[in-house]
XYZ file of C-alpha atoms in Angstrom:
667
model
C 0.000 0.000 0.000
C 1.171 3.548 -0.581
C 2.693 5.379 2.332
C 0.007 8.069 2.038
C -2.584 5.627 3.321
C -0.608 3.197 5.496
C 2.662 3.030 7.402
C 5.720 1.399 5.853
C 6.552 -1.997 7.381
C 10.006 -1.490 9.019
C 10.962 -5.156 8.538
C 10.038 -5.079 4.851
C 11.894 -1.793 4.427
C 15.000 -3.286 6.037
C 14.758 -6.372 3.825
C 14.543 -4.218 0.710
C 17.521 -2.170 1.825
C 19.871 -5.197 1.714
C 18.598 -6.499 -1.654
C 19.878 -5.246 -4.963
C 17.547 -2.718 -6.587
C 15.376 -4.044 -9.398
C 16.179 -1.077 -11.649
C 18.894 1.574 -11.674
C 18.924 4.686 -13.876
C 22.206 6.607 -13.926
C 22.668 10.090 -15.422
C 20.256 9.332 -18.266
C 20.055 11.794 -21.148
C 17.680 11.161 -24.060
C 17.464 13.344 -27.173
C 15.352 12.987 -30.290
C 16.113 14.621 -33.643
C 13.116 16.359 -35.193
C 13.192 18.771 -38.096
C 16.991 18.991 -37.750
C 16.668 20.129 -34.122
C 17.408 18.269 -30.874
C 14.486 17.589 -28.505
C 15.838 17.051 -24.984
C 13.407 14.582 -23.400
C 15.494 13.567 -20.353
C 18.449 15.413 -18.860
C 20.618 13.760 -16.214
C 18.013 11.532 -14.554
C 19.254 9.183 -11.829
C 17.150 6.953 -9.557
C 16.804 3.371 -8.336
C 13.794 1.167 -7.633
C 13.869 -1.260 -4.728
C 12.485 -4.775 -4.855
C 8.748 -4.723 -4.154
C 8.570 -0.922 -4.286
C 5.931 1.150 -6.059
C 7.462 4.362 -7.404
C 5.133 7.080 -8.656
C 6.396 9.243 -11.541
C 4.488 12.537 -11.468
C 4.588 15.625 -13.662
C 2.887 17.521 -16.455
C 2.840 16.426 -20.095
C 6.290 16.941 -21.591
C 8.095 16.317 -18.308
C 9.666 13.068 -19.545
C 7.677 10.512 -17.502
C 6.756 8.217 -20.398
C 10.220 8.476 -21.991
C 11.745 7.323 -18.701
C 9.311 4.395 -18.610
C 10.137 3.427 -22.200
C 13.844 3.629 -21.336
C 13.345 1.026 -18.608
C 11.440 -1.176 -21.060
C 14.196 -0.881 -23.668
C 11.692 0.540 -26.142
C 13.395 3.781 -27.118
C 13.499 4.210 -30.912
C 16.780 3.575 -32.688
C 17.110 7.218 -33.711
C 17.170 8.371 -30.063
C 20.520 9.722 -28.860
C 21.104 8.244 -25.411
C 23.782 8.833 -22.776
C 23.975 7.248 -19.332
C 22.830 3.826 -18.187
C 19.596 1.939 -17.468
C 19.797 -1.449 -15.779
C 16.831 -3.755 -14.989
C 17.602 -6.918 -12.971
C 21.203 -6.481 -14.104
C 20.436 -6.219 -17.825
C 21.550 -3.198 -19.860
C 18.310 -1.854 -21.368
C 20.062 0.623 -23.656
C 21.974 -1.906 -25.729
C 20.787 -2.518 -29.280
C 20.647 -6.344 -29.020
C 16.957 -6.783 -29.795
C 16.954 -10.531 -29.092
C 18.433 -10.061 -25.619
C 16.026 -7.202 -24.858
C 13.036 -9.302 -25.919
C 14.166 -12.028 -23.515
C 14.410 -9.555 -20.621
C 10.987 -8.112 -21.448
C 9.461 -11.598 -21.640
C 10.902 -12.815 -18.333
C 11.402 -9.782 -16.122
C 9.266 -6.899 -17.385
C 5.578 -6.116 -17.803
C 3.866 -3.052 -19.252
C 0.404 -1.519 -18.849
C -0.406 1.519 -20.982
C -3.035 4.252 -20.835
C -5.326 3.057 -23.625
C -5.708 -0.730 -23.687
C -7.627 -0.529 -26.978
C -4.433 0.523 -28.761
C -2.459 -2.289 -27.078
C -4.908 -5.155 -27.618
C -5.467 -6.740 -31.032
C -9.062 -5.849 -32.015
C -9.371 -8.932 -34.286
C -8.244 -11.516 -31.700
C -10.240 -12.964 -28.822
C -9.147 -12.026 -25.303
C -8.288 -15.587 -24.288
C -5.925 -16.068 -27.210
C -4.121 -12.780 -26.526
C -3.562 -13.648 -22.867
C -2.595 -17.224 -23.758
C 0.127 -15.944 -26.104
C 1.799 -14.311 -23.102
C 0.885 -17.002 -20.557
C 1.710 -20.085 -22.636
C -1.617 -21.927 -22.405
C -5.374 -21.446 -22.220
C -5.417 -22.830 -18.687
C -2.841 -20.294 -17.521
C -4.723 -17.516 -19.334
C -7.886 -18.483 -17.443
C -5.956 -18.448 -14.151
C -4.578 -14.977 -14.863
C -7.957 -13.523 -15.872
C -9.390 -14.944 -12.649
C -6.485 -13.480 -10.653
C -7.104 -9.956 -11.969
C -10.805 -10.117 -11.121
C -12.420 -10.512 -14.555
C -16.035 -11.594 -13.917
C -17.054 -14.817 -15.682
C -13.527 -15.339 -17.039
C -14.395 -18.395 -19.152
C -16.991 -16.417 -21.067
C -14.779 -13.319 -21.331
C -12.007 -15.384 -22.936
C -14.254 -15.717 -25.990
C -14.890 -11.959 -26.181
C -13.164 -9.387 -28.375
C -11.658 -6.225 -26.804
C -14.521 -3.965 -27.935
C -16.995 -6.184 -26.080
C -15.399 -5.402 -22.704
C -15.642 -2.265 -20.601
C -12.634 0.022 -20.192
C -11.957 -1.340 -16.727
C -12.044 -4.965 -17.894
C -9.770 -4.185 -20.862
C -7.259 -2.668 -18.448
C -7.483 -5.804 -16.278
C -6.718 -7.892 -19.368
C -3.612 -5.767 -19.975
C -2.553 -6.317 -16.366
C -3.072 -10.086 -16.785
C -0.770 -10.017 -19.831
C 1.766 -7.888 -17.935
C 2.053 -10.374 -15.041
C 2.060 -13.510 -17.223
C 5.795 -14.068 -16.761
C 5.897 -13.180 -13.040
C 7.896 -10.027 -13.836
C 10.291 -8.288 -11.497
C 9.170 -4.849 -12.710
C 5.927 -3.499 -14.197
C 5.824 -0.129 -15.983
C 2.280 1.274 -15.708
C 1.998 4.382 -17.915
C -1.123 6.396 -16.969
C -3.181 3.173 -16.654
C -6.140 4.858 -14.897
C -6.333 8.271 -16.614
C -9.248 7.389 -18.906
C -11.165 5.366 -16.292
C -14.093 6.272 -14.059
C -13.187 6.943 -10.425
C -14.877 3.705 -9.333
C -12.959 1.598 -11.882
C -9.787 3.559 -11.121
C -10.048 2.579 -7.459
C -10.451 -1.076 -8.477
C -7.381 -1.005 -10.746
C -5.227 0.706 -8.107
C -6.245 -1.861 -5.496
C -5.551 -4.675 -7.981
C -2.024 -3.417 -8.699
C -1.291 -3.137 -4.987
C -2.538 -6.684 -4.391
C -0.448 -8.047 -7.245
C 2.628 -6.309 -5.853
C 2.011 -8.064 -2.541
C 1.217 -11.448 -4.134
C 4.036 -11.762 -6.687
C 6.545 -9.383 -5.108
C 7.084 -7.252 -8.198
C 8.113 -3.606 -8.290
C 5.929 -1.071 -10.116
C 6.708 2.248 -11.780
C 3.380 4.072 -11.855
C 3.245 7.054 -14.237
C 0.516 9.612 -13.530
C -0.134 13.354 -13.651
C -2.437 13.158 -10.606
C -0.807 13.397 -7.185
C -4.031 12.109 -5.618
C -3.712 8.864 -7.580
C 0.006 8.626 -6.750
C -0.860 9.035 -3.078
C -3.110 5.968 -3.243
C -0.515 3.540 -4.586
C 3.068 4.818 -4.295
C 5.681 4.158 -1.638
C 7.853 6.938 -3.100
C 7.183 9.747 -5.526
C 9.568 11.170 -8.121
C 8.404 14.520 -9.514
C 9.725 15.240 -13.026
C 9.843 18.618 -14.721
C 11.255 19.435 -18.168
C 13.226 16.188 -18.316
C 14.779 16.462 -14.848
C 13.904 15.124 -11.412
C 12.631 18.047 -9.355
C 12.036 16.066 -6.197
C 12.035 12.459 -4.954
C 11.151 10.991 -1.586
C 8.649 8.980 0.490
C 5.088 9.677 -0.611
C 3.694 10.869 2.701
C 6.588 13.295 3.269
C 6.570 14.721 -0.267
C 2.842 15.421 -0.055
C 2.955 16.834 3.459
C 5.994 19.106 3.022
C 6.986 19.476 -0.653
C 10.653 20.393 -1.038
C 10.366 21.819 -4.567
C 8.135 24.750 -5.585
C 6.911 22.748 -8.594
C 5.531 20.006 -6.339
C 3.935 22.767 -4.311
C 2.305 24.141 -7.487
C 0.969 20.728 -8.516
C -0.582 20.249 -5.080
C -2.255 23.650 -5.169
C -3.658 22.933 -8.636
C -5.378 19.734 -7.514
C -9.135 19.685 -7.310
C -10.620 18.190 -4.164
C -14.100 17.931 -2.727
C -13.119 20.796 -0.422
C -12.095 23.168 -3.222
C -13.844 26.503 -2.736
C -16.549 27.042 -5.356
C -16.497 30.828 -5.016
C -12.817 31.216 -5.903
C -10.759 30.739 -9.052
C -8.691 27.578 -9.163
C -5.019 28.113 -8.360
C -3.668 26.923 -11.698
C 0.067 26.970 -12.356
C 0.894 29.928 -14.563
C 2.783 29.422 -17.804
C 3.685 26.034 -19.290
C 6.511 23.510 -19.453
C 9.374 25.087 -21.491
C 10.129 23.772 -24.964
C 12.449 20.742 -24.899
C 14.080 22.108 -28.055
C 15.678 25.057 -26.260
C 16.326 24.109 -22.617
C 16.728 27.034 -20.231
C 20.240 27.548 -18.821
C 19.163 27.512 -15.182
C 16.288 25.924 -13.299
C 13.598 25.166 -15.902
C 10.844 26.011 -13.420
C 12.222 29.460 -12.552
C 9.945 31.415 -14.992
C 6.854 29.932 -13.275
C 8.179 29.975 -9.703
C 6.992 32.517 -7.171
C 10.110 31.959 -5.039
C 12.739 32.291 -7.798
C 15.856 34.413 -7.216
C 18.537 35.548 -9.679
C 20.702 32.521 -8.963
C 17.925 30.186 -10.195
C 18.436 31.327 -13.790
C 22.175 30.637 -13.835
C 22.941 26.931 -13.366
C 20.429 24.044 -13.254
C 20.644 22.533 -9.756
C 21.104 18.783 -9.412
C 18.964 16.859 -6.897
C 20.580 17.087 -3.468
C 19.695 15.551 -0.123
C 17.387 17.856 1.855
C 16.204 15.333 4.461
C 16.650 11.609 5.129
C 15.691 9.671 1.966
C 14.667 12.902 0.220
C 16.246 14.877 -2.615
C 15.251 18.139 -4.272
C 16.676 20.097 -7.224
C 16.068 23.488 -5.646
C 18.625 25.872 -4.189
C 16.115 27.004 -1.562
C 16.030 25.121 1.747
C 13.167 22.718 2.332
C 11.953 24.784 5.289
C 11.428 27.871 3.110
C 9.467 25.996 0.433
C 7.436 24.146 3.070
C 6.663 27.432 4.844
C 5.357 28.925 1.602
C 3.243 25.805 1.045
C 1.788 26.069 4.538
C 0.954 29.756 4.033
C -1.105 29.015 0.900
C -3.928 26.572 1.418
C -4.652 24.309 -1.541
C -6.516 25.866 -4.447
C -7.495 29.194 -2.888
C -7.217 31.627 -5.755
C -8.839 34.983 -6.293
C -12.617 35.293 -5.858
C -14.562 34.615 -9.035
C -16.275 37.418 -10.887
C -19.767 38.270 -9.737
C -22.668 36.449 -11.339
C -24.826 38.396 -13.773
C -27.604 40.521 -12.274
C -31.189 39.461 -11.766
C -32.382 37.286 -14.623
C -36.038 37.985 -13.988
C -38.508 35.498 -15.414
C -36.375 34.348 -18.328
C -37.337 30.866 -19.540
C -35.054 27.882 -18.848
C -32.411 27.205 -21.485
C -33.158 23.458 -21.700
C -36.130 21.367 -20.633
C -35.904 17.572 -21.011
C -39.133 15.643 -20.623
C -39.042 11.858 -20.238
C -36.240 11.500 -22.806
C -35.491 7.974 -24.001
C -32.917 6.796 -26.519
C -32.685 3.202 -27.719
C -30.049 1.947 -30.148
C -30.382 -1.129 -32.317
C -27.421 -3.475 -31.926
C -26.410 -5.923 -34.649
C -27.137 -9.495 -33.554
C -23.552 -10.617 -34.190
C -22.446 -8.448 -31.243
C -25.044 -9.845 -28.832
C -24.272 -12.244 -26.008
C -25.935 -15.576 -26.884
C -26.492 -16.274 -23.171
C -29.192 -13.591 -22.993
C -32.581 -13.287 -24.664
C -31.972 -9.666 -25.627
C -33.473 -8.660 -28.965
C -30.801 -6.158 -29.955
C -32.057 -3.054 -28.148
C -29.608 -0.980 -26.118
C -31.401 1.384 -23.727
C -29.015 4.328 -23.399
C -31.542 6.763 -21.879
C -34.587 5.569 -19.950
C -36.914 8.424 -19.112
C -34.671 11.392 -18.264
C -36.329 14.623 -17.119
C -34.228 17.665 -16.284
C -34.427 21.440 -16.436
C -31.434 23.776 -16.917
C -32.153 27.365 -15.974
C -30.941 30.410 -17.875
C -27.290 31.035 -16.924
C -27.198 27.911 -14.753
C -24.471 25.265 -14.782
C -25.501 21.624 -14.346
C -23.029 18.746 -14.138
C -23.921 15.226 -15.267
C -21.851 12.633 -13.381
C -21.725 8.857 -13.440
C -19.715 5.904 -14.679
C -19.154 5.084 -18.346
C -22.348 3.728 -19.859
C -24.614 5.821 -17.652
C -25.879 7.848 -20.622
C -24.210 11.201 -19.909
C -22.690 11.767 -23.352
C -25.761 10.422 -25.118
C -27.880 12.947 -23.237
C -25.615 15.771 -24.424
C -25.858 14.544 -27.994
C -29.656 14.540 -27.827
C -29.641 18.147 -26.601
C -27.367 19.332 -29.412
C -29.271 17.278 -32.001
C -26.555 14.742 -32.881
C -28.846 11.913 -31.736
C -32.537 11.567 -32.549
C -34.796 10.856 -29.579
C -36.685 7.591 -29.365
C -39.357 9.321 -27.285
C -39.785 12.339 -25.034
C -38.851 15.912 -25.865
C -36.005 18.437 -25.714
C -37.198 22.050 -25.472
C -34.792 24.932 -26.163
C -35.327 28.687 -25.975
C -37.016 29.804 -29.191
C -34.887 32.111 -31.340
C -31.743 31.671 -29.220
C -28.448 30.529 -30.806
C -28.195 26.756 -30.958
C -26.293 24.875 -28.230
C -22.623 24.215 -28.966
C -20.541 21.252 -27.850
C -16.938 20.915 -26.628
C -15.579 17.366 -26.718
C -13.095 15.445 -24.573
C -10.511 15.070 -27.349
C -10.160 18.513 -28.895
C -7.542 17.228 -31.330
C -10.004 14.766 -32.852
C -12.841 17.313 -33.033
C -10.864 20.037 -34.873
C -10.382 19.622 -38.630
C -6.612 19.014 -38.971
C -6.102 20.667 -42.387
C -7.782 23.960 -41.473
C -6.052 26.743 -39.565
C -7.425 27.830 -36.206
C -8.669 31.055 -37.773
C -10.533 29.121 -40.473
C -12.068 26.767 -37.903
C -13.450 29.647 -35.846
C -14.537 31.738 -38.838
C -16.643 28.813 -40.111
C -19.221 29.585 -37.428
C -19.553 33.141 -38.732
C -20.596 32.114 -42.227
C -24.006 33.429 -43.157
C -23.742 36.191 -40.580
C -23.408 38.885 -43.238
C -20.115 40.046 -41.708
C -17.343 41.284 -43.966
C -14.044 39.395 -44.127
C -12.383 42.099 -42.018
C -15.153 41.900 -39.421
C -14.819 38.103 -39.262
C -11.049 38.460 -38.783
C -11.607 40.928 -35.930
C -14.145 38.554 -34.349
C -11.636 35.680 -34.507
C -8.916 37.791 -32.856
C -11.367 38.953 -30.177
C -12.537 35.458 -29.258
C -8.943 34.131 -29.173
C -8.087 36.903 -26.729
C -11.180 36.011 -24.693
C -9.952 32.419 -24.252
C -6.398 33.499 -23.470
C -4.666 32.776 -26.784
C -2.508 35.195 -28.834
C -3.803 36.363 -32.202
C -1.045 34.572 -34.144
C -2.491 31.205 -33.053
C -5.073 31.808 -35.805
C -2.406 30.837 -38.362
C -1.626 27.502 -36.665
C -3.248 24.127 -37.202
C -4.599 22.043 -34.336
C -1.735 19.528 -34.559
C 0.780 22.275 -33.799
C -0.844 23.170 -30.471
C -0.680 21.658 -26.997
C -3.661 19.851 -25.473
C -4.611 22.859 -23.375
C -4.363 25.205 -26.356
C -6.533 22.913 -28.491
C -9.212 22.872 -25.815
C -9.148 26.685 -25.694
C -9.558 26.754 -29.482
C -12.599 24.476 -29.113
C -14.070 26.898 -26.592
C -13.315 29.845 -28.886
C -15.075 28.153 -31.788
C -18.089 27.269 -29.644
C -18.483 30.786 -28.222
C -17.527 33.099 -31.111
C -21.316 33.266 -31.524
C -22.409 32.940 -27.879
C -24.711 29.900 -27.608
C -27.717 29.587 -25.337
C -26.138 26.465 -23.834
C -22.513 25.285 -23.827
C -22.315 21.480 -23.689
C -18.999 20.143 -22.347
C -18.231 16.425 -22.643
C -15.313 15.593 -20.306
C -13.236 18.539 -21.628
C -10.553 18.268 -18.907
C -10.302 14.529 -18.183
C -7.209 14.038 -20.377
C -5.413 17.216 -19.238
C -2.769 17.711 -16.564
C -4.082 19.107 -13.290
C -2.631 22.561 -13.963
C -4.099 22.708 -17.488
C -7.423 21.347 -16.253
C -7.623 24.078 -13.614
C -6.988 26.817 -16.184
C -9.609 25.397 -18.602
C -12.184 25.138 -15.799
C -11.467 28.752 -14.823
C -11.979 29.745 -18.458
C -15.312 27.915 -18.753
C -16.516 29.670 -15.610
C -15.398 33.063 -16.953
C -17.151 32.467 -20.302
C -20.329 31.356 -18.606
C -20.489 34.518 -16.509
C -19.387 36.995 -19.188
C -21.678 35.564 -21.891
C -24.553 34.787 -19.483
C -25.016 31.327 -20.969
C -25.986 27.998 -19.465
C -23.531 25.101 -19.175
C -24.171 21.361 -19.098
C -20.921 19.669 -18.084
C -20.324 15.903 -18.312
C -17.685 14.465 -15.977
C -16.979 11.319 -13.991
C -15.101 13.366 -11.370
C -17.255 14.814 -8.592
C -14.413 17.165 -7.609
C -14.736 18.809 -11.028
C -18.542 18.765 -10.830
C -18.533 20.593 -7.512
C -16.369 23.392 -8.916
C -18.152 23.985 -12.229
C -21.791 23.319 -11.352
C -24.626 24.976 -9.463
C -26.451 21.654 -9.508
C -25.368 18.052 -10.038
C -27.426 15.308 -11.693
C -26.117 11.794 -10.985
C -26.839 9.259 -13.736
C -26.793 5.479 -13.562
C -27.627 3.167 -16.466
C -29.691 5.693 -18.380
C -31.566 7.305 -15.491
C -31.037 10.232 -13.122
C -30.870 8.797 -9.602
C -30.146 12.034 -7.718
C -30.211 15.742 -8.504
C -29.690 18.779 -6.340
C -27.424 21.695 -5.384
C -23.758 20.753 -5.817
C -22.809 21.278 -2.186
C -25.723 19.162 -0.955
C -25.230 16.292 -3.410
C -21.540 15.984 -2.507
C -21.725 17.018 1.150
C -24.773 14.892 1.951
C -25.214 12.344 -0.858
C -28.671 10.803 -0.624
C -28.396 7.926 -3.105
C -26.068 4.973 -2.318
C -24.547 5.272 -5.793
C -23.689 8.940 -5.265
C -22.080 8.072 -1.940
C -20.027 5.343 -3.656
C -18.804 7.861 -6.251
C -17.761 10.283 -3.509
C -15.936 7.549 -1.588
C -14.083 6.415 -4.747
C -12.363 9.774 -5.323
C -8.595 9.498 -4.703
C -7.363 11.991 -2.141
C -4.228 12.745 -0.171
C -4.006 10.816 3.084
C -7.271 8.930 2.521
C -7.705 5.582 0.821
C -10.423 5.514 -1.814
C -13.106 2.870 -1.351
C -13.801 0.303 -4.022
C -17.342 -0.012 -5.363
C -17.790 -3.738 -6.077
C -18.915 -4.982 -9.448
C -19.582 -3.071 -12.647
C -22.764 -1.541 -14.062
C -25.091 -4.009 -15.734
C -25.241 -3.926 -19.520
C -27.735 -1.413 -20.962
C -28.699 -4.274 -23.275
C -30.339 -6.005 -20.311
C -30.715 -3.608 -17.360
C -31.941 -5.066 -14.051
C -35.574 -4.700 -13.127
C -36.489 -2.130 -10.506
C -33.607 0.066 -9.368
C -30.700 -0.653 -11.721
C -28.187 -0.116 -8.901
C -29.644 -2.665 -6.503
C -27.265 -5.552 -7.466
C -24.318 -3.410 -6.249
C -26.092 -1.534 -3.456
C -25.084 -2.151 0.200
C -28.520 -1.159 1.573
C -30.838 -2.746 -1.012
C -33.986 -4.533 0.094
C -36.316 -6.897 -1.731
C -38.552 -4.067 -2.935
C -35.617 -2.461 -4.806
C -35.709 -5.146 -7.495
C -39.393 -4.439 -8.219
C -39.703 -0.650 -7.913
C -37.907 2.086 -9.799
C -38.322 5.698 -8.736
C -37.761 8.766 -10.904
C -36.709 12.293 -10.081
C -39.420 14.750 -11.053
C -38.938 17.641 -13.449
C -41.492 19.723 -11.558
C -39.834 19.135 -8.228
C -36.823 21.365 -8.804
C -38.189 24.686 -7.437
C -39.898 23.327 -4.326
C -37.720 20.286 -3.629
C -34.260 21.058 -5.037
C -32.597 17.873 -3.750
C -34.292 14.757 -5.111
C -33.318 11.097 -4.918
C -34.667 7.988 -6.628
C -34.151 5.540 -3.759
C -36.761 3.684 -1.712
C -34.594 3.431 1.397
C -33.577 7.102 1.374
C -37.133 8.217 0.686
C -38.338 6.147 3.615
C -35.625 7.608 5.840
């Protein structure tokens, strides 16, 4: 278990101290050649990983975390220029003997990556893929059972697309442990998962570490996740180690200002809703032109002249702790203590009285059923090919109000957004929008995939102004104005989406959606793939746009910490229905539905172990009768399987906090 949630066993620590480390990285420098210029991915990285240890690698995108992981796996491309040494169980992972490296990877190494769909063969059944690594079907079945795959015999016959994201990640973990490895590299394995599934995967990795005695390098940009699983944390910035030490100590008293900044940028359930998020200013410097001194100095509130001269190497600042900062630990820790997490400036005032303006969106008993081809159906069920994505959803979004839709994957959140914007046709029910108001606009999770790659940013934004009667000069001025509004310089208009960072692409998406202010801005997980600092800045921007343009926002997220910050009200969805809706503070502070409480308990936090919600949602192809959550509910009674309650559209004004639960209603 990570030191943030349990004490280190002194006997185990002593045993590890006398054993050779599983991996040793010594003064590692990695450069790539792109467009006749050197990209400095890693610069002088040194660390070791003890037997049975879980080391968390934390930092923003571009910090070098994944490159370090690939170095340990011996998977750096041949064109990489590498200096230094990387040893795993005594093997040199930087040598170019592919046969020897394959042997080490087969016997001593395992890997789990962020997106299992890109790692699994979509044309091969799960059982065959695991058996290739395990050696036999019987061993594949044992491994799938070990990682908690429900009905493993049946799942062996499935293809990757027929499994949920959490089960696909479990399959990848089964493949990773097939050879009883000494070291597993887990590169952002929970980033794209719901908080409930994330908690399950973290617990599984911890259990496997205890059962097979392997070491794990866990790459993540979320310090809350690292706190749940890591014994030590190494914080990387611009290709260098900024800080390394025991998890509990690093999180309690960060020795480097960058660690301090990451902690302040984190969203928690206690983050103040009436204040701007304390996002890190600036961005990671370009790896093409490394700064001469400390790379973090331009973003550091404690920087002095000396910081810009020579890059400091990590030095011991306390027992078992190192920091690459010339300032003493006590000074950095004092600054951290003086600034409570995520307390930025107060947000701008809300618009004035809205009077009797009609609601922006009214959903009445909305249902959406998809027809599924019979070849994809499970023969063990009598389903007739109907997938019930939405099952009677009623909700009202007031003018200028922000409502968050939360729930696990498959709950119907994104489908509901698509029905509002008109991308999906309703099966029954109605969606009512304000007559004559600009149509709702949507911002997607992957901005890179939603922006046409061959058009410039200026062309993408100007597309929405066609038919407005504006002159070309007026359209150009409007593009410049909206780019400024979302915090981008005017010259970004000449760039294409592929030339921008993830945060910049998401700002372009917001600029395109709001160049003609919509009545409703629909946001589908727009920050889930971003670093914590970028996510905080994008959330601040969405709040600013909502207030300045006086528009409504419907925000889909699986993270209740995000929902609490962006939303006035929260609607919790489970298997196509709303099970709870109410003011954000009430839904999170006093969750009334058992499912909402499980979501709250699953959120990773510093110093608190997240709780695992057992099981996975039933398939929308064959939802349970009565309350769909009752098979996983700790307080269910017999009546729950026969009765299903709904939240009422009319109940919002008089009864703002509603719950569809027999037990809670009775209480």
